[in-house]
Every structure is written in C-alpha cells, then in structure tokens.
CSV table of C-alpha atoms and ligand atoms in Angstrom, one decimal:
chain,number,residue,atom,x,y,z
A,1,UNK,CA,56.3,-69.1,-49.1
A,2,UNK,CA,56.4,-72.2,-46.3
A,3,UNK,CA,56.8,-70.8,-42.7
A,4,UNK,CA,55.9,-72.6,-39.5
A,5,UNK,CA,53.6,-71.5,-36.9
A,6,UNK,CA,54.6,-73.0,-33.4
A,7,UNK,CA,51.3,-73.0,-31.3
A,8,UNK,CA,53.1,-72.9,-28.0
A,9,UNK,CA,50.2,-72.4,-25.5
A,10,UNK,CA,51.2,-73.5,-22.4
A,11,UNK,CA,48.8,-76.7,-22.5
A,12,UNK,CA,50.4,-77.9,-25.8
A,13,UNK,CA,53.7,-77.9,-27.1
A,14,UNK,CA,52.7,-79.1,-30.8
A,15,UNK,CA,53.8,-77.2,-33.8
A,16,UNK,CA,51.7,-76.6,-36.8
A,17,UNK,CA,52.9,-76.3,-40.2
A,18,UNK,CA,50.9,-73.3,-42.3
A,19,UNK,CA,51.3,-71.9,-45.8
A,20,UNK,CA,51.5,-68.2,-45.4
A,21,UNK,CA,50.9,-65.9,-48.2
A,22,UNK,CA,53.6,-63.0,-48.7
A,23,UNK,CA,51.1,-60.4,-47.6
A,24,UNK,CA,49.2,-61.9,-44.8
A,25,UNK,CA,45.9,-61.8,-46.1
A,26,UNK,CA,45.0,-65.4,-45.9
A,27,UNK,CA,47.2,-66.0,-43.0
A,28,UNK,CA,44.8,-63.5,-40.8
A,29,UNK,CA,41.9,-65.2,-42.0
A,30,UNK,CA,43.6,-68.4,-41.6
A,31,UNK,CA,44.1,-67.3,-37.8
A,32,UNK,CA,40.7,-66.6,-37.6
A,33,UNK,CA,40.6,-62.7,-37.7
A,34,UNK,CA,39.1,-60.5,-39.9
A,35,UNK,CA,41.3,-57.3,-38.8
A,36,UNK,CA,44.9,-57.2,-37.9
A,37,UNK,CA,47.0,-54.3,-36.8
A,38,UNK,CA,50.6,-54.6,-37.2
A,39,UNK,CA,53.4,-53.2,-35.2
A,40,UNK,CA,56.6,-53.5,-37.1
A,41,UNK,CA,60.1,-52.6,-36.3
A,42,UNK,CA,61.0,-49.6,-38.6
A,43,UNK,CA,64.0,-51.3,-40.1
A,44,UNK,CA,61.9,-54.2,-40.8
A,45,UNK,CA,59.4,-52.2,-42.6
A,46,UNK,CA,62.0,-50.5,-44.7
A,47,UNK,CA,63.9,-53.5,-45.9
A,48,UNK,CA,60.5,-55.8,-46.4
A,49,UNK,CA,58.3,-53.2,-47.2
A,50,UNK,CA,56.3,-55.0,-50.0
A,51,UNK,CA,54.9,-57.4,-46.9
A,52,UNK,CA,52.9,-54.6,-45.5
A,53,UNK,CA,51.3,-52.8,-48.3
A,54,UNK,CA,47.9,-52.0,-47.6
A,55,UNK,CA,48.1,-53.1,-44.2
A,56,UNK,CA,47.1,-51.2,-40.9
A,57,UNK,CA,50.9,-50.6,-39.8
A,58,UNK,CA,52.1,-48.9,-37.0
A,59,UNK,CA,55.9,-48.3,-37.3
A,60,UNK,CA,58.2,-48.9,-34.0
A,61,UNK,CA,61.1,-47.0,-33.3
A,62,UNK,CA,64.2,-49.7,-33.5
A,63,UNK,CA,66.1,-50.5,-30.6
A,64,UNK,CA,65.7,-50.7,-26.6
A,65,UNK,CA,64.6,-47.1,-26.2
A,66,UNK,CA,61.3,-48.6,-27.8
A,67,UNK,CA,60.7,-50.2,-24.6
A,68,UNK,CA,60.5,-47.4,-22.5
A,69,UNK,CA,57.0,-47.0,-20.7
A,70,UNK,CA,56.4,-43.2,-22.3
A,71,UNK,CA,56.7,-44.7,-25.9
A,72,UNK,CA,54.7,-47.6,-25.1
A,73,UNK,CA,52.1,-45.3,-23.7
A,74,UNK,CA,52.2,-43.5,-27.0
A,75,UNK,CA,51.7,-46.5,-28.8
A,76,UNK,CA,48.8,-47.6,-26.8
A,77,UNK,CA,47.4,-44.1,-27.9
A,78,UNK,CA,48.2,-44.8,-31.6
A,79,UNK,CA,46.1,-48.0,-31.4
A,80,UNK,CA,43.3,-46.0,-30.0
A,81,UNK,CA,43.1,-43.5,-32.4
A,82,UNK,CA,43.3,-46.0,-35.3
A,83,UNK,CA,40.2,-47.5,-33.6
A,84,UNK,CA,41.8,-51.0,-32.8
A,85,UNK,CA,38.8,-52.9,-31.0
A,86,UNK,CA,38.8,-55.8,-28.6
A,87,UNK,CA,38.0,-58.2,-31.5
A,88,UNK,CA,41.2,-57.3,-33.6
A,89,UNK,CA,44.4,-59.2,-33.5
A,90,UNK,CA,47.8,-57.6,-32.9
A,91,UNK,CA,50.6,-58.6,-34.7
A,92,UNK,CA,54.2,-57.6,-33.8
A,93,UNK,CA,56.8,-58.1,-36.6
A,94,UNK,CA,60.5,-57.8,-35.3
A,95,UNK,CA,62.9,-58.8,-32.9
A,96,UNK,CA,62.5,-59.2,-29.0
A,97,UNK,CA,62.1,-55.2,-28.6
A,98,UNK,CA,58.9,-55.7,-30.7
A,99,UNK,CA,57.9,-58.8,-29.4
A,100,UNK,CA,58.0,-57.5,-25.8
A,101,UNK,CA,56.1,-54.4,-26.6
A,102,UNK,CA,53.5,-56.3,-28.6
A,103,UNK,CA,52.8,-59.0,-25.7
A,104,UNK,CA,52.4,-56.0,-23.1
A,105,UNK,CA,50.2,-54.0,-25.4
A,106,UNK,CA,48.3,-57.2,-26.3
A,107,UNK,CA,47.8,-58.5,-22.8
A,108,UNK,CA,46.6,-54.7,-21.5
A,109,UNK,CA,44.9,-52.7,-24.3
A,110,UNK,CA,41.3,-52.5,-23.7
A,111,UNK,CA,42.2,-55.2,-20.8
A,112,UNK,CA,43.6,-57.5,-23.6
A,113,UNK,CA,43.4,-58.5,-27.1
A,114,UNK,CA,44.5,-61.5,-29.0
A,115,UNK,CA,48.1,-61.0,-30.1
A,116,UNK,CA,50.6,-62.8,-32.5
A,117,UNK,CA,54.4,-62.8,-32.9
A,118,UNK,CA,56.2,-62.6,-36.1
A,119,UNK,CA,60.0,-62.6,-35.1
A,120,UNK,CA,62.8,-61.5,-37.5
A,121,UNK,CA,65.8,-61.8,-35.4
A,122,UNK,CA,67.5,-64.9,-34.5
A,123,UNK,CA,67.0,-64.3,-30.8
A,124,UNK,CA,63.4,-63.6,-30.8
A,125,UNK,CA,62.8,-66.5,-33.2
A,126,UNK,CA,64.6,-68.9,-30.6
A,127,UNK,CA,63.5,-67.2,-27.1
A,128,UNK,CA,62.0,-63.5,-27.0
A,129,UNK,CA,58.9,-64.8,-29.1
A,130,UNK,CA,58.2,-68.0,-26.8
A,131,UNK,CA,56.8,-68.0,-23.2
A,132,UNK,CA,54.6,-64.8,-23.4
A,133,UNK,CA,56.6,-63.0,-20.7
A,134,UNK,CA,56.7,-59.6,-21.8
A,135,UNK,CA,58.3,-56.5,-19.8
A,136,UNK,CA,58.9,-52.7,-20.8
A,137,UNK,CA,61.5,-50.6,-19.2
A,138,UNK,CA,60.9,-48.1,-16.3
A,139,UNK,CA,64.0,-45.5,-16.5
A,140,UNK,CA,67.1,-47.7,-16.4
A,141,UNK,CA,65.3,-50.5,-14.6
A,142,UNK,CA,64.7,-53.2,-17.2
A,143,UNK,CA,61.3,-55.3,-17.9
A,144,UNK,CA,60.2,-53.8,-15.0
A,145,UNK,CA,56.8,-53.6,-15.7
A,146,UNK,CA,55.3,-56.7,-17.6
A,147,UNK,CA,52.6,-59.2,-18.5
A,148,UNK,CA,52.7,-63.2,-18.7
A,149,UNK,CA,50.0,-63.7,-21.3
A,150,UNK,CA,50.6,-66.1,-24.5
A,151,UNK,CA,50.3,-65.4,-28.2
A,152,UNK,CA,47.6,-67.1,-30.2
A,153,UNK,CA,50.2,-67.9,-32.8
A,154,UNK,CA,54.0,-67.3,-33.4
A,155,UNK,CA,54.8,-67.4,-37.3
A,156,UNK,CA,58.3,-68.0,-38.8
A,157,UNK,CA,59.6,-67.0,-41.8
A,158,UNK,CA,63.2,-67.7,-42.1
A,159,UNK,CA,63.4,-65.7,-45.3
A,160,UNK,CA,63.6,-62.2,-43.0
A,161,UNK,CA,67.0,-63.5,-41.7
A,162,UNK,CA,68.6,-62.6,-45.0
A,163,UNK,CA,68.2,-59.1,-44.1
A,164,UNK,CA,69.6,-59.3,-40.7
A,165,UNK,CA,73.0,-57.6,-39.6
A,166,UNK,CA,76.0,-60.0,-38.6
A,167,UNK,CA,75.7,-58.4,-35.1
A,168,UNK,CA,72.4,-59.4,-34.6
A,169,UNK,CA,73.2,-63.1,-35.7
A,170,UNK,CA,76.1,-63.0,-33.0
A,171,UNK,CA,73.5,-61.6,-30.1
A,172,UNK,CA,70.9,-64.7,-31.1
A,173,UNK,CA,73.7,-67.0,-30.4
A,174,UNK,CA,73.8,-66.0,-26.8
A,175,UNK,CA,70.4,-67.2,-26.1
A,176,UNK,CA,71.0,-70.4,-28.0
A,177,UNK,CA,74.2,-71.1,-25.8
A,178,UNK,CA,72.1,-70.1,-22.7
A,179,UNK,CA,69.6,-73.1,-23.6
A,180,UNK,CA,72.7,-75.4,-23.9
A,181,UNK,CA,74.4,-74.3,-21.1
A,182,UNK,CA,71.2,-75.0,-18.8
A,183,UNK,CA,69.5,-77.8,-20.6
A,184,UNK,CA,71.4,-79.6,-23.4
A,185,UNK,CA,75.0,-80.8,-23.5
A,186,UNK,CA,74.3,-82.3,-27.0
A,187,UNK,CA,73.4,-79.0,-28.3
A,188,UNK,CA,76.4,-77.7,-26.5
A,189,UNK,CA,78.8,-80.1,-28.4
A,190,UNK,CA,76.9,-79.5,-31.7
A,191,UNK,CA,77.6,-75.6,-31.2
A,192,UNK,CA,81.3,-76.4,-30.3
A,193,UNK,CA,81.7,-78.3,-33.7
A,194,UNK,CA,80.2,-75.4,-35.7
A,195,UNK,CA,80.1,-71.6,-35.9
A,196,UNK,CA,78.0,-68.6,-37.0
A,197,UNK,CA,79.0,-68.9,-40.7
A,198,UNK,CA,78.2,-72.6,-40.8
A,199,UNK,CA,74.8,-72.0,-39.6
A,200,UNK,CA,74.3,-69.0,-42.0
A,201,UNK,CA,75.2,-71.5,-44.8
A,202,UNK,CA,73.1,-74.6,-44.1
A,203,UNK,CA,69.7,-73.4,-43.9
A,204,UNK,CA,68.5,-77.2,-42.9
A,205,UNK,CA,71.0,-77.0,-39.9
A,206,UNK,CA,69.6,-73.7,-38.7
A,207,UNK,CA,65.9,-74.6,-38.9
A,208,UNK,CA,66.8,-77.4,-37.0
A,209,UNK,CA,68.6,-75.3,-34.4
A,210,UNK,CA,65.9,-72.8,-34.3
A,211,UNK,CA,63.1,-75.8,-33.9
A,212,UNK,CA,65.5,-77.4,-30.9
A,213,UNK,CA,65.6,-74.2,-29.0
A,214,UNK,CA,61.7,-73.4,-29.2
A,215,UNK,CA,61.3,-77.0,-28.0
A,216,UNK,CA,63.5,-76.6,-25.2
A,217,UNK,CA,62.0,-73.0,-24.1
A,218,UNK,CA,58.4,-74.2,-24.5
A,219,UNK,CA,59.0,-77.3,-22.8
A,220,UNK,CA,60.3,-75.4,-19.6
A,221,UNK,CA,57.4,-72.8,-20.3
A,222,UNK,CA,54.8,-75.6,-20.1
A,223,UNK,CA,55.9,-77.0,-17.2
A,224,UNK,CA,55.9,-73.5,-15.3
A,225,UNK,CA,54.1,-70.7,-16.9
A,226,UNK,CA,54.3,-68.5,-14.2
A,227,UNK,CA,57.9,-68.7,-13.3
A,228,UNK,CA,57.4,-70.0,-9.6
A,229,UNK,CA,60.4,-72.7,-10.4
A,230,UNK,CA,61.7,-74.3,-13.3
A,231,UNK,CA,61.1,-71.2,-15.7
A,232,UNK,CA,63.7,-69.4,-13.4
A,233,UNK,CA,66.4,-71.2,-15.1
A,234,UNK,CA,66.0,-69.1,-18.2
A,235,UNK,CA,67.6,-66.2,-16.4
A,236,UNK,CA,70.8,-67.9,-16.3
A,237,UNK,CA,73.1,-64.8,-16.9
A,238,UNK,CA,70.4,-62.4,-17.1
A,239,UNK,CA,70.9,-60.7,-13.6
A,240,UNK,CA,74.1,-59.1,-14.4
A,241,UNK,CA,73.4,-58.8,-18.2
A,242,UNK,CA,70.3,-56.8,-17.6
A,243,UNK,CA,72.5,-54.4,-15.4
A,244,UNK,CA,75.1,-54.1,-17.8
A,245,UNK,CA,72.7,-53.8,-20.8
A,246,UNK,CA,70.9,-50.7,-19.0
A,247,UNK,CA,73.6,-49.1,-17.6
A,248,UNK,CA,75.9,-49.3,-20.2
A,249,UNK,CA,73.8,-49.7,-23.2
A,250,UNK,CA,75.1,-52.8,-24.7
A,251,UNK,CA,73.3,-55.4,-26.8
A,252,UNK,CA,71.0,-57.9,-24.9
A,253,UNK,CA,72.7,-60.7,-26.5
A,254,UNK,CA,76.3,-59.2,-25.8
A,255,UNK,CA,75.0,-58.3,-22.3
A,256,UNK,CA,73.7,-62.0,-21.5
A,257,UNK,CA,77.2,-63.7,-23.0
A,258,UNK,CA,79.0,-61.7,-20.3
A,259,UNK,CA,76.5,-62.5,-17.5
A,260,UNK,CA,76.7,-66.0,-18.3
A,261,UNK,CA,80.4,-66.2,-18.2
A,262,UNK,CA,80.2,-64.5,-14.7
A,263,UNK,CA,77.6,-66.8,-13.7
A,264,UNK,CA,79.6,-69.8,-14.8
A,265,UNK,CA,82.6,-68.4,-13.0
A,266,UNK,CA,80.2,-67.9,-9.9
A,267,UNK,CA,79.0,-71.7,-10.3
A,268,UNK,CA,82.8,-72.8,-10.0
A,269,UNK,CA,83.0,-71.0,-6.9
A,270,UNK,CA,79.9,-71.7,-5.0
A,271,UNK,CA,79.5,-75.0,-6.9
A,272,UNK,CA,82.9,-76.2,-7.9
A,273,UNK,CA,81.5,-76.3,-11.7
A,274,UNK,CA,84.4,-77.2,-13.7
A,275,UNK,CA,83.5,-76.0,-17.4
A,276,UNK,CA,83.7,-72.4,-17.2
A,277,UNK,CA,86.5,-72.5,-19.8
A,278,UNK,CA,84.8,-74.5,-22.2
A,279,UNK,CA,81.8,-71.9,-22.0
A,280,UNK,CA,84.2,-69.1,-22.3
A,281,UNK,CA,85.6,-70.8,-25.3
A,282,UNK,CA,82.2,-71.4,-26.9
A,283,UNK,CA,80.9,-67.8,-26.5
A,284,UNK,CA,84.2,-66.8,-27.9
A,285,UNK,CA,83.8,-69.2,-31.0
A,286,UNK,CA,80.4,-67.2,-31.8
A,287,UNK,CA,82.1,-63.9,-31.3
A,288,UNK,CA,80.6,-63.0,-28.2
A,289,UNK,CA,82.2,-61.2,-25.7
A,290,UNK,CA,82.9,-62.6,-22.0
A,291,UNK,CA,84.8,-59.6,-20.0
A,292,UNK,CA,83.4,-56.1,-20.0
A,293,UNK,CA,85.6,-53.3,-18.3
A,294,UNK,CA,83.5,-51.7,-16.0
A,295,UNK,CA,82.7,-50.4,-12.3
A,296,UNK,CA,81.0,-53.3,-11.2
A,297,UNK,CA,79.7,-51.4,-8.0
A,298,UNK,CA,77.6,-49.3,-10.2
A,299,UNK,CA,75.8,-52.4,-11.1
A,300,UNK,CA,75.0,-53.7,-7.7
A,301,UNK,CA,71.9,-51.6,-7.1
A,302,UNK,CA,70.3,-53.3,-10.1
A,303,UNK,CA,71.0,-56.6,-8.7
A,304,UNK,CA,69.5,-55.6,-5.4
A,305,UNK,CA,66.3,-54.5,-7.6
A,306,UNK,CA,66.2,-57.6,-9.4
A,307,UNK,CA,62.8,-59.0,-9.8
A,308,UNK,CA,63.9,-62.6,-8.8
A,309,UNK,CA,64.6,-61.1,-5.2
A,310,UNK,CA,62.3,-62.5,-2.8
A,311,UNK,CA,63.5,-60.5,0.2
A,312,UNK,CA,66.1,-57.5,0.5
A,313,UNK,CA,68.3,-60.4,1.0
A,314,UNK,CA,67.9,-63.1,-1.0
A,315,UNK,CA,67.5,-63.6,-4.8
A,316,UNK,CA,66.7,-67.0,-6.8
A,317,UNK,CA,70.2,-67.3,-8.6
A,318,UNK,CA,70.7,-69.4,-11.3
A,319,UNK,CA,74.2,-71.6,-11.3
A,320,UNK,CA,75.3,-74.4,-13.3
A,321,UNK,CA,75.9,-78.3,-11.8
A,322,UNK,CA,77.2,-79.6,-15.2
A,323,UNK,CA,77.0,-78.4,-18.7
A,324,UNK,CA,73.2,-79.2,-19.8
A,325,UNK,CA,72.4,-78.8,-16.2
A,326,UNK,CA,71.0,-75.7,-14.5
A,327,UNK,CA,69.8,-75.1,-10.7
A,328,UNK,CA,67.8,-72.3,-9.2
A,329,UNK,CA,69.4,-71.7,-5.4
A,330,UNK,CA,68.1,-69.0,-3.2
A,331,UNK,CA,71.4,-67.3,-2.6
A,332,UNK,CA,72.3,-64.4,-0.2
A,333,UNK,CA,72.7,-61.2,-2.4
A,334,UNK,CA,75.6,-59.6,-0.6
A,335,UNK,CA,77.3,-62.7,-1.2
A,336,UNK,CA,76.9,-62.6,-4.9
A,337,UNK,CA,77.8,-59.3,-5.0
A,338,UNK,CA,81.1,-59.8,-3.2
A,339,UNK,CA,81.6,-62.6,-5.3
A,340,UNK,CA,81.1,-60.7,-8.5
A,341,UNK,CA,83.5,-57.9,-7.5
A,342,UNK,CA,86.1,-60.3,-6.8
A,343,UNK,CA,86.1,-62.0,-10.3
B,1,LIG,N1,60.2,-61.8,-23.5
B,1,LIG,C1,61.3,-62.6,-23.4
B,1,LIG,O1,61.2,-63.9,-23.1
B,1,LIG,C2,62.5,-62.3,-23.9
B,1,LIG,C3,63.6,-63.1,-24.0
B,1,LIG,C4,64.8,-62.5,-24.7
B,1,LIG,C5,65.0,-61.3,-24.8
B,1,LIG,N2,64.1,-60.3,-24.8
B,1,LIG,C6,64.2,-59.1,-25.0
B,1,LIG,O2,64.4,-59.0,-26.4
B,1,LIG,C7,65.1,-57.6,-26.7
B,1,LIG,C8,66.2,-58.0,-27.7
B,1,LIG,O3,65.8,-58.6,-29.0
B,1,LIG,P1,66.6,-58.4,-30.2
B,1,LIG,O4,67.7,-59.0,-30.1
B,1,LIG,O5,66.0,-59.2,-31.1
B,1,LIG,O6,66.9,-56.8,-30.4
B,1,LIG,P2,66.0,-55.9,-31.2
B,1,LIG,O7,64.4,-56.4,-31.2
B,1,LIG,O8,66.3,-54.5,-30.8
B,1,LIG,O9,66.4,-56.2,-33.1
B,1,LIG,C9,67.9,-56.1,-33.4
B,1,LIG,C10,68.1,-55.0,-34.3
B,1,LIG,O10,67.8,-55.9,-35.5
B,1,LIG,C11,66.8,-55.1,-36.5
B,1,LIG,N3,66.1,-56.1,-37.2
B,1,LIG,C12,65.0,-56.9,-36.6
B,1,LIG,N4,64.6,-57.7,-37.6
B,1,LIG,C13,65.8,-57.5,-38.6
B,1,LIG,C14,65.9,-58.0,-39.9
B,1,LIG,N5,64.9,-59.0,-40.1
B,1,LIG,N6,66.3,-57.6,-41.0
B,1,LIG,C15,67.4,-56.5,-40.5
B,1,LIG,N7,67.3,-55.9,-39.4
B,1,LIG,C16,66.3,-56.5,-38.4
B,1,LIG,C17,66.2,-54.0,-35.4
B,1,LIG,O11,65.6,-52.8,-36.1
B,1,LIG,C18,66.9,-53.8,-34.4
B,1,LIG,O12,67.8,-52.7,-34.8
B,1,LIG,C19,65.6,-57.2,-25.4
B,1,LIG,O13,64.9,-56.1,-25.1
B,1,LIG,C20,65.2,-58.1,-24.7
B,1,LIG,O14,65.2,-57.9,-23.2
B,1,LIG,C21,62.7,-60.7,-24.7
C-alpha cells in the first residue's frame, strides 16, 4: 500500500515517499527502530484490527476525555508496566486526540522517546499531526499542559479515511478553511467551488488538498517552531473555540468553525474586514456551524486564562486583513470580551 511519510522536522519541509507494508513490520525497521509501541484510538483499533495483529498495542478511549491529565498519566503507567524503553518508538494511530497524547507522552516519558504519528482523521492529517505542539487538558481548561517536540515521522495511509464518519469529515474541513482564511486565497476559492462530497469522491483532489494543507502548516512551523510570532496565526478562531469546546462539549472542528466566524466579525469591527459573509457561506457549504446558542458570559473566564495572553490585560488575537491574510495583534482582553458579547 503506497502512503507518504512527511518528514516535517523544523529544518526541512521535504516530503519523503515510502512504501509501507500493511502490518508495519518493515515500516518500523525502515524508520530505524526494532521495537515500537502503538497507541491506537479504540474505534480505529476495532475497524482496522488486522493492522495491529501481533503488535504492542495500547487502546486509547475515543474522544476528548482521553486528553484528561489523569487518563494520560494512566497511559504513562501502562507504558512503564509494558517496559517500554527510551530506545523504543511510540506511534500514535488516530485523530488529533491520539496525536496530542502521543506527542505529550513521547516528549515526557522517561524524559523523551522518539515518536511518530499515523493520523486517521482528516483533521489530524491536515493539522493536528503537524507541528509537534501537543497539549492535554486540565479539568475544563483545554491544552493547558503541553510540549513542543517534533515527531520523527508522520505516516499517511489514506485508506483509513474510508471508515471515517461523515461528521468527522466535516470537522476536518474546519481546519482546512482556517488555513485558507489565514494564508491562501486560492485554496479558499477552490474550496468555494467544491464541497465535502466532491473531495470524498475524488481521491486525487483530496490528496492534493491534504498535501497543500501539510505544506501551509509546515511552512509556518518551520519559521516559528516555538510560537513566538507567525505560528500564532494558526490560532485563528481557536480562542473562542477552545472555550466553547470544553464548556459545551462540542467537537473541535465545529467549535473552530464558530470561533472563526466570530473572529471574522471581530475583524470586521476592528479592522474593517469586508468578507465575513463569504467565510460564513463557505463554512455553511461544508456543513459547519457559524452560530451557537450559549451564554457568552460563561466563556469569558476561558478567554482570560487563554495561553496567548501575555498579561492580565492583553492577548495576542488573530484578525483577518483580507481572505488569505491573517495578522496577530496584541489586543485588550476586555475589548474582545465586550465585542464578542455584542455580536
Ligand atoms: N496539536 C495540534 O496542533 C492540534 C491541532 C488541531 C487539533 N488538535 C486536537 O485534536 C483533537 C481533535 O482531533 P479529531 O477531530 O481528529 O478528533 P478525535 O481524535 O477525537 O477523532 C474523532 C473521532 O473519529 C474517530 N476516528 C478516528 N479515525 C477514524 C477512522 N479512520 N475511522 C473511523 N473513526 C475514526 C475517533 O474514534 C473519534 O471518535 C482536539 O483535541 C484538538 O485539540 C490538535
């Protein structure tokens, strides 16, 4: 089965094509390790069981709850009980939840082991598996504890998408639209002319779209691994999204969609950005929500505690100047809160 392994270490954005065997044996040897431990999303494990026969597999419960610090610590203990050594490879197979857990454990287990991602959701293929910024949750605070550490490889096998539920396809397009909004007007136009069903039917176009998104994100990461500047652009829509996602238990992709539309409206109010209507239309075309009935006052403490705050008063917020051009602006938190509540 032909798949791709993108080597996206900060110093290179070169992609490397590799022939992977269906049960990973040669792959692991090719990657340079004798022994690997797999952290596998429970649904993926059930749906693709033959991949993991005779492997050292730890099943990860499905969903955001798996990123809770206590559950992640229990996985750390499981790896210890399985006697995973520092010289072994950890491979996370699943969506963004598993890649975040794997990156966090990989960076911290025995002070760090090599790890690789095998993304199986569209969202993880285009976003979560790239960049090596991996967080876990503390109570209702999302990604509040985390690491920035790069995977040795990211392995792509598009055949896994055949079992992906429709809802998760939709979630994946939220991060694709985010990349288009902040960085690529041509991709925004391409997306406007198509829809989810088109990409599901046209594997060639889908692979090109995934490759384009890998390249947009890895280009940004390679310029700013530690998120001191341009990498912050990737947070477009995410401040409000993280608050909605945790407080109201909404899927990450849908929360990001709502967050992006609100940030487009804020860009209009603060910057005079004119195209919030086009963004709303594109999100809806991909079956993504743009509004959410909730009490925004309940979300304000999350914004006040956001990781992008650099004082009690200011936050690095992402606005759009045009479609395809995002910018990071240090903004008064109270001003953001007031504007969000007035929308
Ligand atoms: N670190 C980053 O840069 C980054 C970026 C974006 C998102 N994230 C994180 O990623 C998470 C969201 O990721 P996600 O949307 O992939 O969700 P997810 O990992 O929860 O996966 C969504 C669902 O799809 C199922 N699934 C996965 N692959 C499947 C397959 N091939 N076939 C059938 N079912 C499958 C899972 O069991 C789960 O129920 C959030 O926690 C978010 O914070 C991280």
